[in-house]
């Protein structure tokens, strides 16, 4: 069995959030596209419509009047030393 220590990690960055299919269609899907930092590989990960919206909003620098769920979760993890 191969472990992550045998293979190593590949540094990635979020390139974009995309939607496939007609707008607001239940049969479409959303994905976050990761780009390899020091290479030309890409990884698409399917995510939910709500997650795509909030991630896209964050990438565009949108601000909201209260912390969103992902911001609360990130603050909790950071507060616990993660």
mmCIF file of C-alpha atoms in Angstrom:
data_model
loop_
_atom_site.group_PDB
_atom_site.id
_atom_site.type_symbol
_atom_site.label_atom_id
_atom_site.label_comp_id
_atom_site.label_asym_id
_atom_site.label_seq_id
_atom_site.Cartn_x
_atom_site.Cartn_y
_atom_site.Cartn_z
ATOM 1 C CA UNK A 1 0.000 0.000 0.000
ATOM 2 C CA UNK A 2 1.364 3.408 -0.985
ATOM 3 C CA UNK A 3 1.197 6.134 1.632
ATOM 4 C CA UNK A 4 1.350 9.905 1.227
ATOM 5 C CA UNK A 5 4.823 9.943 2.756
ATOM 6 C CA UNK A 6 6.005 7.620 -0.018
ATOM 7 C CA UNK A 7 4.563 9.796 -2.762
ATOM 8 C CA UNK A 8 4.763 13.302 -1.285
ATOM 9 C CA UNK A 9 2.298 16.131 -1.593
ATOM 10 C CA UNK A 10 1.786 18.241 -4.699
ATOM 11 C CA UNK A 11 1.250 21.929 -4.010
ATOM 12 C CA UNK A 12 -1.949 23.133 -5.685
ATOM 13 C CA UNK A 13 -3.813 26.422 -5.834
ATOM 14 C CA UNK A 14 -7.454 27.186 -6.525
ATOM 15 C CA UNK A 15 -7.728 28.348 -10.126
ATOM 16 C CA UNK A 16 -11.484 28.757 -10.505
ATOM 17 C CA UNK A 17 -14.953 27.506 -9.695
ATOM 18 C CA UNK A 18 -17.049 26.372 -12.647
ATOM 19 C CA UNK A 19 -20.578 25.136 -13.337
ATOM 20 C CA UNK A 20 -21.472 22.660 -16.061
ATOM 21 C CA UNK A 21 -24.964 22.403 -17.485
ATOM 22 C CA UNK A 22 -27.846 24.881 -17.771
ATOM 23 C CA UNK A 23 -28.030 27.599 -15.076
ATOM 24 C CA UNK A 24 -29.806 26.369 -11.935
ATOM 25 C CA UNK A 25 -30.323 22.941 -13.486
ATOM 26 C CA UNK A 26 -30.608 20.065 -11.063
ATOM 27 C CA UNK A 27 -28.716 17.772 -13.446
ATOM 28 C CA UNK A 28 -25.727 20.123 -13.854
ATOM 29 C CA UNK A 29 -22.737 20.059 -11.550
ATOM 30 C CA UNK A 30 -20.185 22.425 -10.052
ATOM 31 C CA UNK A 31 -16.461 21.937 -9.629
ATOM 32 C CA UNK A 32 -13.432 23.652 -8.160
ATOM 33 C CA UNK A 33 -10.386 23.497 -10.423
ATOM 34 C CA UNK A 34 -6.985 23.178 -8.776
ATOM 35 C CA UNK A 35 -3.777 23.985 -10.675
ATOM 36 C CA UNK A 36 -0.384 22.531 -9.797
ATOM 37 C CA UNK A 37 1.852 25.357 -8.530
ATOM 38 C CA UNK A 38 5.083 24.150 -10.132
ATOM 39 C CA UNK A 39 3.706 22.239 -13.090
ATOM 40 C CA UNK A 40 0.909 22.043 -15.604
ATOM 41 C CA UNK A 41 -1.379 19.448 -14.019
ATOM 42 C CA UNK A 42 -4.973 20.241 -13.030
ATOM 43 C CA UNK A 43 -7.515 18.586 -10.776
ATOM 44 C CA UNK A 44 -11.289 19.071 -10.940
ATOM 45 C CA UNK A 45 -13.247 18.260 -7.786
ATOM 46 C CA UNK A 46 -17.033 18.166 -7.909
ATOM 47 C CA UNK A 47 -18.677 20.263 -5.188
ATOM 48 C CA UNK A 48 -22.219 21.273 -4.298
ATOM 49 C CA UNK A 49 -24.001 24.310 -5.706
ATOM 50 C CA UNK A 50 -23.936 26.201 -2.379
ATOM 51 C CA UNK A 51 -20.252 25.493 -1.815
ATOM 52 C CA UNK A 52 -19.494 26.656 -5.361
ATOM 53 C CA UNK A 53 -21.373 29.912 -4.765
ATOM 54 C CA UNK A 54 -19.589 30.746 -1.511
ATOM 55 C CA UNK A 55 -16.167 29.734 -2.788
ATOM 56 C CA UNK A 56 -16.683 31.783 -5.949
ATOM 57 C CA UNK A 57 -17.841 34.763 -3.874
ATOM 58 C CA UNK A 58 -14.746 34.480 -1.677
ATOM 59 C CA UNK A 59 -12.431 34.268 -4.693
ATOM 60 C CA UNK A 60 -14.015 37.433 -6.085
ATOM 61 C CA UNK A 61 -13.534 39.256 -2.766
ATOM 62 C CA UNK A 62 -17.224 39.672 -1.939
ATOM 63 C CA UNK A 63 -17.960 40.656 1.662
ATOM 64 C CA UNK A 64 -21.087 39.823 3.645
ATOM 65 C CA UNK A 65 -22.527 41.308 6.833
ATOM 66 C CA UNK A 66 -21.847 38.225 8.940
ATOM 67 C CA UNK A 67 -19.391 35.322 8.807
ATOM 68 C CA UNK A 68 -20.431 32.519 6.522
ATOM 69 C CA UNK A 69 -20.396 28.873 7.636
ATOM 70 C CA UNK A 70 -17.030 28.121 6.022
ATOM 71 C CA UNK A 71 -15.509 31.191 7.703
ATOM 72 C CA UNK A 72 -16.769 30.009 11.092
ATOM 73 C CA UNK A 73 -15.369 26.514 10.487
ATOM 74 C CA UNK A 74 -11.994 27.922 9.392
ATOM 75 C CA UNK A 75 -11.845 30.181 12.467
ATOM 76 C CA UNK A 76 -12.630 27.218 14.738
ATOM 77 C CA UNK A 77 -9.870 25.090 13.187
ATOM 78 C CA UNK A 78 -7.400 27.970 13.383
ATOM 79 C CA UNK A 79 -8.413 28.704 16.984
ATOM 80 C CA UNK A 80 -7.700 25.079 17.879
ATOM 81 C CA UNK A 81 -4.200 25.319 16.426
ATOM 82 C CA UNK A 82 -4.891 23.812 12.984
#
